[in-house]
PDB file of C-alpha atoms and ligand atoms in Angstrom:
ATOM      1  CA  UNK A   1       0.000   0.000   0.000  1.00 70.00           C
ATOM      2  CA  UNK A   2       1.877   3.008  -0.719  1.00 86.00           C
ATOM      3  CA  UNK A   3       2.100   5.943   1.846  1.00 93.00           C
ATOM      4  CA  UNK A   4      -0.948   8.146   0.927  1.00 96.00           C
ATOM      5  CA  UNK A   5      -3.432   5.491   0.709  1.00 96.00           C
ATOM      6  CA  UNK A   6      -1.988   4.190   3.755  1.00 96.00           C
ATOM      7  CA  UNK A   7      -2.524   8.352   5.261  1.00 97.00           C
ATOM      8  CA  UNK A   8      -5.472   8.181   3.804  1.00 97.00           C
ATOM      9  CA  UNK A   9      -6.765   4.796   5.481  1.00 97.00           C
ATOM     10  CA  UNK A  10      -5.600   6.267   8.823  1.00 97.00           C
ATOM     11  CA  UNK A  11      -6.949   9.905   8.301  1.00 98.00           C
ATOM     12  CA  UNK A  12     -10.508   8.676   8.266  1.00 98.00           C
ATOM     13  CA  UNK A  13     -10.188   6.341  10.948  1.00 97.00           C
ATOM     14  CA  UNK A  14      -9.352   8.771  13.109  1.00 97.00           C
ATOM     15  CA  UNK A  15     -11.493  11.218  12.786  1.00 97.00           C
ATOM     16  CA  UNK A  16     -14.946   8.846  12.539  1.00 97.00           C
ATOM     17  CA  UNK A  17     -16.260   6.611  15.038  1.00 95.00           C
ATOM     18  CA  UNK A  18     -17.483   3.222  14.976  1.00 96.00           C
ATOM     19  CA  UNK A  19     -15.616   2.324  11.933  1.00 97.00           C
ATOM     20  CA  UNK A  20     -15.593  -0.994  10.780  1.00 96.00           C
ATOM     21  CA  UNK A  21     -13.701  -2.178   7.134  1.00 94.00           C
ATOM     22  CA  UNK A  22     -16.140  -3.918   4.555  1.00 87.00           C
ATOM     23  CA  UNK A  23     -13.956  -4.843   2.240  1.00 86.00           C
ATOM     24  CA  UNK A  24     -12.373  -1.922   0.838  1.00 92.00           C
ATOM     25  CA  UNK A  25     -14.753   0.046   2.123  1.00 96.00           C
ATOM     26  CA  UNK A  26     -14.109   2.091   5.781  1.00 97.00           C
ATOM     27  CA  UNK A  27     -17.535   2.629   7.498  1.00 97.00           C
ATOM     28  CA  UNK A  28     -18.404   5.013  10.471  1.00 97.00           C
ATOM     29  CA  UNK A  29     -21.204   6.938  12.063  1.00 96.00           C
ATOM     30  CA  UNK A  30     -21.890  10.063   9.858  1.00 96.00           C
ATOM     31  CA  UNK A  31     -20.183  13.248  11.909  1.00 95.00           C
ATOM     32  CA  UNK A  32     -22.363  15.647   9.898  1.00 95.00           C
ATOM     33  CA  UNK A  33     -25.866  14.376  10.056  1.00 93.00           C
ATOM     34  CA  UNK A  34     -26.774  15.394  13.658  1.00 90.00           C
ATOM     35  CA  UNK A  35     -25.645  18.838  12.438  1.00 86.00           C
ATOM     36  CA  UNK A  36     -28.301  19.304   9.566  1.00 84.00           C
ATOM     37  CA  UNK A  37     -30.996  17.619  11.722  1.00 81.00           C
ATOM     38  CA  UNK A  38     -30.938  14.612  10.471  1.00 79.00           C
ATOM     39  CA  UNK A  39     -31.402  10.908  12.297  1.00 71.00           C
ATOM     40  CA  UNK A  40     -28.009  10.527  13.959  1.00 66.00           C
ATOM     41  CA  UNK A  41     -27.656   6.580  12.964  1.00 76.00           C
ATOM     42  CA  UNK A  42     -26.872   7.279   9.753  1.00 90.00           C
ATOM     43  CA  UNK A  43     -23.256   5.959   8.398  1.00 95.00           C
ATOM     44  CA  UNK A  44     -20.602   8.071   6.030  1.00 96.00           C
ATOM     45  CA  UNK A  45     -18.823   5.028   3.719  1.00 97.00           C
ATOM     46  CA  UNK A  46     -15.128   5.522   2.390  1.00 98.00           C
ATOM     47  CA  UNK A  47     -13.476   4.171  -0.672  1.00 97.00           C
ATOM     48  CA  UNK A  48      -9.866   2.968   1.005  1.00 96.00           C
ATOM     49  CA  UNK A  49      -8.797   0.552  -1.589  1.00 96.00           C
ATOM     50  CA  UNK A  50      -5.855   1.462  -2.664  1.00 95.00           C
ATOM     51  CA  UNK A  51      -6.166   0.781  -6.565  1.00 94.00           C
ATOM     52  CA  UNK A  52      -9.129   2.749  -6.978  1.00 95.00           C
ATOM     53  CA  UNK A  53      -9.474   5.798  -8.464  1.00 96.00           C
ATOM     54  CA  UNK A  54     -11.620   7.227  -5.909  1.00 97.00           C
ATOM     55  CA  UNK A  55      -8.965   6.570  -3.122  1.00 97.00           C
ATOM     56  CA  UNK A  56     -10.190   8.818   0.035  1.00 98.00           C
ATOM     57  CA  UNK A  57     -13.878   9.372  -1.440  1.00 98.00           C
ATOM     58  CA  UNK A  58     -16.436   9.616   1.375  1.00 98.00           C
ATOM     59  CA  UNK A  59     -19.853   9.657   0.884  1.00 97.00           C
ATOM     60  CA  UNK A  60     -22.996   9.814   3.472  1.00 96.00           C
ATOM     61  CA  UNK A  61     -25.424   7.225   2.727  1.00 94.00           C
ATOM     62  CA  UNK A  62     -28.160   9.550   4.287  1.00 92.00           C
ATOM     63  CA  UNK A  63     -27.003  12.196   1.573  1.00 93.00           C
ATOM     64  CA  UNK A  64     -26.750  15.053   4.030  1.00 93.00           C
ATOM     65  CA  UNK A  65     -23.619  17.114   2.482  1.00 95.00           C
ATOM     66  CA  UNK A  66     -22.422  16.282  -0.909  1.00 96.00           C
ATOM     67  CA  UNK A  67     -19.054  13.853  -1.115  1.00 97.00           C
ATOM     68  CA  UNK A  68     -15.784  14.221  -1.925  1.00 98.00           C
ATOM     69  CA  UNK A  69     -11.918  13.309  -0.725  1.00 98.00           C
ATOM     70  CA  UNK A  70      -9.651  14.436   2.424  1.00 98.00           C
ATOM     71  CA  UNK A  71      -9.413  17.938   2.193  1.00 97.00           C
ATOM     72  CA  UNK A  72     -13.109  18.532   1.500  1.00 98.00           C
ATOM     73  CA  UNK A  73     -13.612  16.938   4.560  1.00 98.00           C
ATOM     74  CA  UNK A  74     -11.575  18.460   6.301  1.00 97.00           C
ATOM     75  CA  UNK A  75     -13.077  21.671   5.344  1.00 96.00           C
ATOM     76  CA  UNK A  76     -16.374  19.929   6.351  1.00 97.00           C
ATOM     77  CA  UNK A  77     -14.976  18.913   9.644  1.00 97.00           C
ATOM     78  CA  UNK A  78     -13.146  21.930  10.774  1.00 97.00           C
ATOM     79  CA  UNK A  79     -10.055  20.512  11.133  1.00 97.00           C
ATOM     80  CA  UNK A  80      -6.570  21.967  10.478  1.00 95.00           C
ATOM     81  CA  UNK A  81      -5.637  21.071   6.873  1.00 94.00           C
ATOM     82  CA  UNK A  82      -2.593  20.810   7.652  1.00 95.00           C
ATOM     83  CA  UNK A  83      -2.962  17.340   8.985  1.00 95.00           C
ATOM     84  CA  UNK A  84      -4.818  16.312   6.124  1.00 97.00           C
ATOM     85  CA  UNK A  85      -3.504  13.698   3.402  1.00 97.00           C
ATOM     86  CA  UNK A  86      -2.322  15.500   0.601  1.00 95.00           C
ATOM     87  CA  UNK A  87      -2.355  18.908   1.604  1.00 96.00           C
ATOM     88  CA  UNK A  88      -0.079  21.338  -0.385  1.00 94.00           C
ATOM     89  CA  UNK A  89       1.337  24.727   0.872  1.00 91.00           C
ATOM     90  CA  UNK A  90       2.716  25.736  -1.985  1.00 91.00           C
ATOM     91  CA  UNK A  91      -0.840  25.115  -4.467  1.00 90.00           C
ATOM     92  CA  UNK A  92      -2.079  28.210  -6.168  1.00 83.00           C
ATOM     93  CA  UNK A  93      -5.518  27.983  -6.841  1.00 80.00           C
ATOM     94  CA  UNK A  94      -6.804  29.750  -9.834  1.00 69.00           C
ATOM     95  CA  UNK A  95      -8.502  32.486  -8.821  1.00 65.00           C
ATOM     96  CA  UNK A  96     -11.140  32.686 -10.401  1.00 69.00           C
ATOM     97  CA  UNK A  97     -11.943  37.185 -11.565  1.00 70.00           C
ATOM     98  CA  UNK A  98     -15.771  37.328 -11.364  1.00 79.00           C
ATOM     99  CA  UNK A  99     -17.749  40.029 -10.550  1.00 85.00           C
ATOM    100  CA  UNK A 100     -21.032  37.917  -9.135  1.00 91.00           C
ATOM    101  CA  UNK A 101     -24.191  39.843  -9.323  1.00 93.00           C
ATOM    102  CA  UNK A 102     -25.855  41.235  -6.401  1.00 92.00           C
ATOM    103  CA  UNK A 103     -29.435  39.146  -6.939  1.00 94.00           C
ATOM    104  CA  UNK A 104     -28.803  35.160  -7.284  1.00 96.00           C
ATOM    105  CA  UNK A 105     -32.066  33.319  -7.656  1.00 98.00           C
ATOM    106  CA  UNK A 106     -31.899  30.891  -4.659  1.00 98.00           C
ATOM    107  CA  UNK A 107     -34.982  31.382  -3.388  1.00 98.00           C
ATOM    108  CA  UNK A 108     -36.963  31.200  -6.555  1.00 98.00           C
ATOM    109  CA  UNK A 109     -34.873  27.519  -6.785  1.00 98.00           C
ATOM    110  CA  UNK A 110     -36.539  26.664  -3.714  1.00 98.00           C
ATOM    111  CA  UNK A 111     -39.678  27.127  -4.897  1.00 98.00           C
ATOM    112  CA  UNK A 112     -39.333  25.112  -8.183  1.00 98.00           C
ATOM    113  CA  UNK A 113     -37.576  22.631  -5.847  1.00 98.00           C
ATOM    114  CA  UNK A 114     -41.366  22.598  -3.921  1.00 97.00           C
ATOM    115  CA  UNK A 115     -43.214  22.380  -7.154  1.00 97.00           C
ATOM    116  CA  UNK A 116     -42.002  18.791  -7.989  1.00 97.00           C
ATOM    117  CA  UNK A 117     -44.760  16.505  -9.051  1.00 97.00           C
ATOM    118  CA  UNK A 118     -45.149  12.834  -8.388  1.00 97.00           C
ATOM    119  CA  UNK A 119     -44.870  12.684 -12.133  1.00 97.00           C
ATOM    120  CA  UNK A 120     -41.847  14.508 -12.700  1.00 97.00           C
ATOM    121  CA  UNK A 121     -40.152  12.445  -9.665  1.00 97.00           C
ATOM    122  CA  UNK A 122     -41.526   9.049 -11.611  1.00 97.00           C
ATOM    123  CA  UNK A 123     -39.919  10.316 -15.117  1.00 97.00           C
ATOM    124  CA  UNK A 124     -36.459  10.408 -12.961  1.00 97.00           C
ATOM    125  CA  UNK A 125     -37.107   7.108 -11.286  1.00 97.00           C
ATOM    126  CA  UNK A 126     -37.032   5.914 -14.439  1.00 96.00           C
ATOM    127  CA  UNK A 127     -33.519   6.017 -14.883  1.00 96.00           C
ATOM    128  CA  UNK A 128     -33.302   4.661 -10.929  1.00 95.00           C
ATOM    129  CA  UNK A 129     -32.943   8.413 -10.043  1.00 97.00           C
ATOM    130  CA  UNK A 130     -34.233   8.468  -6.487  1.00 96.00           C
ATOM    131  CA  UNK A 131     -35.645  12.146  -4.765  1.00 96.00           C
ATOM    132  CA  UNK A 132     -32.509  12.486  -2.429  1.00 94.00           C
ATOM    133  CA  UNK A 133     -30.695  12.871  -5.751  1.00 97.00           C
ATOM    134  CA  UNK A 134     -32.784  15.580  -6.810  1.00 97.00           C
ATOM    135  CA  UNK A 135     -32.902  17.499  -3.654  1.00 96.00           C
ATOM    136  CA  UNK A 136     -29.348  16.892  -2.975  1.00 95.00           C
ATOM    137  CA  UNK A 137     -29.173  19.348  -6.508  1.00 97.00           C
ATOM    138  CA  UNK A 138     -31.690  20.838  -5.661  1.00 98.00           C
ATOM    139  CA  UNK A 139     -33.538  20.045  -9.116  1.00 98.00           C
ATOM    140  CA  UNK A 140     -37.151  21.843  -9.688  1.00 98.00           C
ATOM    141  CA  UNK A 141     -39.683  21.691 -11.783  1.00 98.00           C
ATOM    142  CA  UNK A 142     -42.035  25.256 -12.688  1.00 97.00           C
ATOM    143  CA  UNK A 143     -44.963  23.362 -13.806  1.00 97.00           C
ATOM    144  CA  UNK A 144     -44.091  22.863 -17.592  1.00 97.00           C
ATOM    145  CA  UNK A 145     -39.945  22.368 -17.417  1.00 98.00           C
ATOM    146  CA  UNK A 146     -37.386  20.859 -15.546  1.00 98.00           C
ATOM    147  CA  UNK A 147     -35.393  23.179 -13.285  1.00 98.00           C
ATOM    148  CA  UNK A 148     -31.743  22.834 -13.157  1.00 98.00           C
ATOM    149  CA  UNK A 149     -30.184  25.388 -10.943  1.00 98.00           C
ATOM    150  CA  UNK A 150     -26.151  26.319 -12.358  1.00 98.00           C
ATOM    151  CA  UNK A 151     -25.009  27.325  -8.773  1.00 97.00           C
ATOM    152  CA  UNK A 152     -21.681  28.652  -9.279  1.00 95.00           C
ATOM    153  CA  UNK A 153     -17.813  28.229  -7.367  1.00 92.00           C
ATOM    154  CA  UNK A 154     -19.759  31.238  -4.199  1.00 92.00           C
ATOM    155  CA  UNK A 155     -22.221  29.164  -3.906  1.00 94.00           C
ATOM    156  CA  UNK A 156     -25.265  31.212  -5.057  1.00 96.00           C
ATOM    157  CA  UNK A 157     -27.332  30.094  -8.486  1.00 97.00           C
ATOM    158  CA  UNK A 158     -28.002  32.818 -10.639  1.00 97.00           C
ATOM    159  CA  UNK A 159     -29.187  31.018 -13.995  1.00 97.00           C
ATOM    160  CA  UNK A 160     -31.076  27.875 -14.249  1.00 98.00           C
ATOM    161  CA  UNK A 161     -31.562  25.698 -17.006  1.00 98.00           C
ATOM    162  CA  UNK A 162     -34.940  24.666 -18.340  1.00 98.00           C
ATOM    163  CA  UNK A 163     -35.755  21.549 -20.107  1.00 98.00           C
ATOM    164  CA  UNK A 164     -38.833  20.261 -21.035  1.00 98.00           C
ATOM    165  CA  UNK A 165     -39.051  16.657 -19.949  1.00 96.00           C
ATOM    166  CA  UNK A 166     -40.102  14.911 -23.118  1.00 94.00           C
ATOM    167  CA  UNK A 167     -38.225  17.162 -25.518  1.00 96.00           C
ATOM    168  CA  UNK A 168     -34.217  17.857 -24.534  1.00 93.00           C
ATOM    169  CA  UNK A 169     -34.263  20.115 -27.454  1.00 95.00           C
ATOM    170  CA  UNK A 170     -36.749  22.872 -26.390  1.00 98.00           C
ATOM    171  CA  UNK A 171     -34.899  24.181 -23.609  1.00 98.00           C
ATOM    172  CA  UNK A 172     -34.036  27.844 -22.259  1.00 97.00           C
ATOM    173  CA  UNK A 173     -32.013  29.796 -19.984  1.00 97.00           C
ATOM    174  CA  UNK A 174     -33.238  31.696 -16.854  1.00 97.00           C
ATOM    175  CA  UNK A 175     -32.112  34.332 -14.663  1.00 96.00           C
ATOM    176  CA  UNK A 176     -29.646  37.026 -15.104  1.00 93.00           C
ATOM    177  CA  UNK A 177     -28.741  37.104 -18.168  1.00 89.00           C
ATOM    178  CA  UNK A 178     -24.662  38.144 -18.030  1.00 87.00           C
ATOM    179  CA  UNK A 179     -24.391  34.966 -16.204  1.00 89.00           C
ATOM    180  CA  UNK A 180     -25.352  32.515 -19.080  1.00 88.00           C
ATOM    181  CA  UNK A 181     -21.946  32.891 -21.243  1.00 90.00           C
ATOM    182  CA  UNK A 182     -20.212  29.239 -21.615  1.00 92.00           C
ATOM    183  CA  UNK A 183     -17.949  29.733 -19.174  1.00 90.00           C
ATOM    184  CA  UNK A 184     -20.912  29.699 -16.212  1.00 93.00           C
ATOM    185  CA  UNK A 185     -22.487  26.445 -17.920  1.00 96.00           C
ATOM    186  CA  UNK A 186     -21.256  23.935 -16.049  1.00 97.00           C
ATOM    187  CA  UNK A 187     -23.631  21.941 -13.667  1.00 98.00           C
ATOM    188  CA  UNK A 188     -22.773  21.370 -10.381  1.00 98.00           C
ATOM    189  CA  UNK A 189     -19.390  23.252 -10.682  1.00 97.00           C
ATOM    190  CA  UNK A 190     -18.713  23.254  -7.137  1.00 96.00           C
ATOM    191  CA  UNK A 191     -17.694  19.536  -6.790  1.00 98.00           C
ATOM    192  CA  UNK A 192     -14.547  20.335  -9.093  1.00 97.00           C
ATOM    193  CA  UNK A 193     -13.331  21.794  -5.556  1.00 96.00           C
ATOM    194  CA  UNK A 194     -15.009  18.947  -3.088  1.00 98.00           C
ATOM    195  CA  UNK A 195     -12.519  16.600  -5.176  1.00 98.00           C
ATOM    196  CA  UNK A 196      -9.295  18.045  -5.056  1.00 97.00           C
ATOM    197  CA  UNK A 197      -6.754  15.187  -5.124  1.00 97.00           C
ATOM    198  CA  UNK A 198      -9.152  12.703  -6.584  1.00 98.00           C
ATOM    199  CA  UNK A 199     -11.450  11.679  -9.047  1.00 98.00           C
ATOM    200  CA  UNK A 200     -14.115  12.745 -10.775  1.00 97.00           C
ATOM    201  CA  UNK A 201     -16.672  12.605 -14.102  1.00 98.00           C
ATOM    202  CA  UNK A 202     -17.394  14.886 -16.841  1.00 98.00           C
ATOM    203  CA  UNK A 203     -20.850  14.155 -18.350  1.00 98.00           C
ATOM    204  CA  UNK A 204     -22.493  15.349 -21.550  1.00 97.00           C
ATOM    205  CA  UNK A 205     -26.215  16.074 -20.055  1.00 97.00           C
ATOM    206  CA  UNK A 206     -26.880  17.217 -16.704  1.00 98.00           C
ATOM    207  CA  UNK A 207     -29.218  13.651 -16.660  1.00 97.00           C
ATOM    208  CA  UNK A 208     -26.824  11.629 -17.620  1.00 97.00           C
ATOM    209  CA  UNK A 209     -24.462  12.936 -14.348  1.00 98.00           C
ATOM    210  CA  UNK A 210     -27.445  12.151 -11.894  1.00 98.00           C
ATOM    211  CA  UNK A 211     -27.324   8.719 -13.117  1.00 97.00           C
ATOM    212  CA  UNK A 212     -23.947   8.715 -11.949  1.00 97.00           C
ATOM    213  CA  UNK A 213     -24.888  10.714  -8.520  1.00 97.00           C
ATOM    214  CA  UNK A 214     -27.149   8.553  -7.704  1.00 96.00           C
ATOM    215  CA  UNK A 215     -24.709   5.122  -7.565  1.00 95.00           C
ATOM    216  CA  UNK A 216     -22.986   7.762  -5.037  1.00 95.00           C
ATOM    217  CA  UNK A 217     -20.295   9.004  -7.793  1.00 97.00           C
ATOM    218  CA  UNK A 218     -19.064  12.286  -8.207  1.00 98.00           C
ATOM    219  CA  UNK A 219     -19.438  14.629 -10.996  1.00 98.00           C
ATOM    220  CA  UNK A 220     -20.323  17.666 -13.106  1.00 98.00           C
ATOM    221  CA  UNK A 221     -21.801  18.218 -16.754  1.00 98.00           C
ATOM    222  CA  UNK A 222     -22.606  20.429 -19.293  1.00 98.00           C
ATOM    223  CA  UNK A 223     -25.612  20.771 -21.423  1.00 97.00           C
ATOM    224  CA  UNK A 224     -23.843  19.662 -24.738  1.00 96.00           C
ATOM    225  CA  UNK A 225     -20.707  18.333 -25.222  1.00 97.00           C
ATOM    226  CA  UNK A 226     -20.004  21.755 -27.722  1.00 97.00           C
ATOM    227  CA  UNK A 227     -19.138  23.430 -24.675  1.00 97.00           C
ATOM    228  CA  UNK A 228     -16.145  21.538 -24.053  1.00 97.00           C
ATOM    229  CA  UNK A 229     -14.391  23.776 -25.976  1.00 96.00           C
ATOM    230  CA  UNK A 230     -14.655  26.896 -24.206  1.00 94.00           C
ATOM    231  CA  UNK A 231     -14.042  25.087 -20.634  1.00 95.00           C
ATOM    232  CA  UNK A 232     -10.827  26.236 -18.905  1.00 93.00           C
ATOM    233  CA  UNK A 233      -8.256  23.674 -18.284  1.00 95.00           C
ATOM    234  CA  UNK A 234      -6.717  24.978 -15.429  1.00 93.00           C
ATOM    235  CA  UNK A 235      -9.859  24.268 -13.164  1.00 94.00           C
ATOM    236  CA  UNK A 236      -8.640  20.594 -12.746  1.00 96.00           C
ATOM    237  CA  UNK A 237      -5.619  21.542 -12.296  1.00 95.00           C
ATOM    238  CA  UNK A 238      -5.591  19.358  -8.483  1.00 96.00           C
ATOM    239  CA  UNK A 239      -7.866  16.490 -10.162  1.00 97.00           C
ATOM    240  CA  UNK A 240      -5.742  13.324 -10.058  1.00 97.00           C
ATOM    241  CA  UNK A 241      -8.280  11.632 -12.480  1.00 98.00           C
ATOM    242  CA  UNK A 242     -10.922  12.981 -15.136  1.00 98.00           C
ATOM    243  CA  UNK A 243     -12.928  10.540 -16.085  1.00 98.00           C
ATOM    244  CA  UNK A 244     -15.308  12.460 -19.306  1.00 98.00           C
ATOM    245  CA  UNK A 245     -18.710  10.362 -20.890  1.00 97.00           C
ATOM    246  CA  UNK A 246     -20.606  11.819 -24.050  1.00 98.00           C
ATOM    247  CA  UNK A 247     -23.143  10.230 -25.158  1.00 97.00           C
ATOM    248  CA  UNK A 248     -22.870   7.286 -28.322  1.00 97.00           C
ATOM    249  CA  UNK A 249     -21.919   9.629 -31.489  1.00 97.00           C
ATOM    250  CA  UNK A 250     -19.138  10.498 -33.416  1.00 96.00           C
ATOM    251  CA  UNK A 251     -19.170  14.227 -32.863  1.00 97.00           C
ATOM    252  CA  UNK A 252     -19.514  14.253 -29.090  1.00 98.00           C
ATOM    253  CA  UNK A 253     -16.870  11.697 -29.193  1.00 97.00           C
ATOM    254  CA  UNK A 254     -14.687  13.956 -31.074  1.00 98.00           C
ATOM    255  CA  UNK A 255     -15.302  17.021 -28.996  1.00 98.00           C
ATOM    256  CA  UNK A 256     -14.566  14.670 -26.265  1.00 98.00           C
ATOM    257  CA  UNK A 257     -11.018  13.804 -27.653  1.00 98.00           C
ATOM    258  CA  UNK A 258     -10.066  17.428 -28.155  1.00 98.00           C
ATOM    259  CA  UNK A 259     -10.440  18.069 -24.400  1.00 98.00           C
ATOM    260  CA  UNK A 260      -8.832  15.476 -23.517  1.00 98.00           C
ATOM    261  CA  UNK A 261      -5.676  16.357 -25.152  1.00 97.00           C
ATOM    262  CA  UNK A 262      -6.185  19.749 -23.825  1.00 97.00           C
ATOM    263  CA  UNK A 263      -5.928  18.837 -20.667  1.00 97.00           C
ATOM    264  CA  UNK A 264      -3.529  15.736 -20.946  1.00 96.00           C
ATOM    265  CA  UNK A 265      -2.576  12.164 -19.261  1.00 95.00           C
ATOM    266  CA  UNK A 266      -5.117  12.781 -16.703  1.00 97.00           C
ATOM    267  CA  UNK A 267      -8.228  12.047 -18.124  1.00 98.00           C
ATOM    268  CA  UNK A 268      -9.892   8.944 -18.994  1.00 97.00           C
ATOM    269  CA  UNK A 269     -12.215   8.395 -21.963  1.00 96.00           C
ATOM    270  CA  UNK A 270     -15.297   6.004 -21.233  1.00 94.00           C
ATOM    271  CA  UNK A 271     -16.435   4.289 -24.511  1.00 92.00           C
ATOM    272  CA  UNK A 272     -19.458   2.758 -25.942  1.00 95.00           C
ATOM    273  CA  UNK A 273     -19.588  -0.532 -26.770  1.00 92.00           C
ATOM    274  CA  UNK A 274     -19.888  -1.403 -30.263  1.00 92.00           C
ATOM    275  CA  UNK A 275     -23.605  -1.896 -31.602  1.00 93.00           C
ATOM    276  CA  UNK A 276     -25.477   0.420 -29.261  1.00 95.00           C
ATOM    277  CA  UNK A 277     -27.963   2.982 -31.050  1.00 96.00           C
ATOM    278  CA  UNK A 278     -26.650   6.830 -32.035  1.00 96.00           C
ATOM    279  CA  UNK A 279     -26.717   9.315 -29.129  1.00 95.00           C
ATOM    280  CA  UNK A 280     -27.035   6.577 -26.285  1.00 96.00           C
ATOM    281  CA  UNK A 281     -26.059   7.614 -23.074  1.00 96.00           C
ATOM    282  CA  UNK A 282     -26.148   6.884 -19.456  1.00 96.00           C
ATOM    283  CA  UNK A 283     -29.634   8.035 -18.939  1.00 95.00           C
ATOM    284  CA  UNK A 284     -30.705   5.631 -21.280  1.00 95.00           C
ATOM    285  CA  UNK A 285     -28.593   2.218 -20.028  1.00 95.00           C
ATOM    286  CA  UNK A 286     -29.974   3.184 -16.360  1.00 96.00           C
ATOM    287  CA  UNK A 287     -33.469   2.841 -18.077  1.00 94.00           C
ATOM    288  CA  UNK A 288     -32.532  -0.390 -19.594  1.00 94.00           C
ATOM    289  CA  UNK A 289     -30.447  -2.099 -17.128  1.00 94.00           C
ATOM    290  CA  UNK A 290     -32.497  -0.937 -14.010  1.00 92.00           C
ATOM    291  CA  UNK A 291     -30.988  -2.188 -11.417  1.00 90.00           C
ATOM    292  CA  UNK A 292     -28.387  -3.606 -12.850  1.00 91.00           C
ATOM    293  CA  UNK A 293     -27.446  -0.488 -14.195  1.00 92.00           C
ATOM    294  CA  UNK A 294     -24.007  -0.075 -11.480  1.00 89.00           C
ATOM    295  CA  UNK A 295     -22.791  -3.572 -12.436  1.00 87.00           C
ATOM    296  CA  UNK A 296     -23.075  -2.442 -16.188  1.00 85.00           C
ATOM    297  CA  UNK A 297     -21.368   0.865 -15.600  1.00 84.00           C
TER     298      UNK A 297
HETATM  299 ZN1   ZN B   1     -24.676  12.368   7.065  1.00 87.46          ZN
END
């Protein structure tokens, strides 16, 4: 076992109780769930194998804060990250020149987030997409499309993303409307940060990431794999591992490859096996596989 995974193993271990090892999994009672009010029995599972990608992940299996590796924890935890696994003293991080504007929409999010229908929740469930998912993105619905919120890196949402359930194509943008340029279009943008040091997956189609979310994985994704071009490099600049899906065509595929050379040996490129229909994706296998859908992945 080499020395991080081994700091990694013992990081965790330390810091949660009740631990026990399930194969290469370290379990222990979830520190943050009493904190946001939720049933203290809950557990928060760890990926410690040491070949895995997603060495140091931790996840709560009640869903109450979103995953990620050591240092995200950390910063969850209030410790000094000093003492985490793989902390660097010397890392510049990108700063990032945006001028935010004053109004964000987060509380008109809420309300979409309230509006969900038993129908809209089935049309996810679909794809074994279960509430806690949505919620945990705080997906919405405003009575004709589905709401996805683009909160950005200071944590306010400003533009939202409408899509109308049975038609991916009619779509449109809400909210302010200097905040809908390509370089704000990128769902769930805050996990880029939760996963510093580790892994994580670049999806074509915000439904194709929940897919992913909900077998606990984490992620981010643009609306169309054409805005891979204008995405700047430099933001995974502390990602060990990039791992990017499109969905089953030659274009995407080929926008796919140029970012992958952008960025360089770090990323991984997950291909279709031969035979499946144009423009398959994740979204669709989940539908098809059900519950097998993990195994398959
Ligand atoms: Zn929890």
């Amino acid at each position: 076992m080499s020395d991080y995974a081994q700091a990694v193993t013992e990081f965790y271990k330390k810091n949660l109780s009740n631990t026990s090892l399930d194969k290469s999994t370290l379990v222990g009672d979830c520190p943050f769930c009493p904190e946001k009010g939720m049933d203290g029995g809950s557990k928060l599972a760890v990926i410690v194998n040491p070949e895995s990608f997603f060495l140091g992940f931790f996840r709560c299996l009640n869903r109450c804060v979103p995953g990620g590796f050591p240092l995200w924890y950390s910063s969850l935890a209030k410790l000094d990250p000093e003492l985490t696994p793989g902390f660097d003293p010397d890392r510049e991080y990108a700063l990032r020149q945006t001028d935010y504007p004053v109004q964000s929409i987060n509380q008109e999010i809420k309300s979409f987030q309230d509006n969900l229908t038993d129908t809209i929740i089935e049309h996810f469930g679909q794809s074994t997409i279960k509430k806690q998912v949505l919620s945990g993105l705080s997906i919405g619905y405003n009575g004709r499309y589905i709401v996805y919120p683009y909160f950005q890196e200071d944590g306010n949402c400003y533009t939202a993303r409408c899509v109308n359930p049975d038609r991916a194509e009619d779509f449109f943008w809400h909210g302010d409307t200097g905040m809908k340029s390509e370089q704000f279009q990128i769902f769930n943008v805050q996990e880029i940060q939760r996963c510093e040091n580790g892994a994580l997956v670049l999806c074509e189609g915000e439904e194709n990431l929940l897919t992913l979310k909900q077998m606990g994985l984490p992620g981010i994704a643009v609306p169309d794999s054409q805005l891979f071009e204008a995405i700047e490099t430099n933001r995974f600049d502390f990602i060990r591992t990039l791992f990017i899906v499109v969905a089953n065509n030659a274009e995407s595929e080929l926008r796919a490859r140029a970012l992958a050379s952008r960025i360089g040996y770090k990323v991984r490129l997950l291909n279709w096996s031969a035979g499946l229909p144009r423009n398959y994706n994740l979204w669709q296998m989940a539908r098809d596989k059900g519950s097998d859908f993990p195994a398959s992945v």
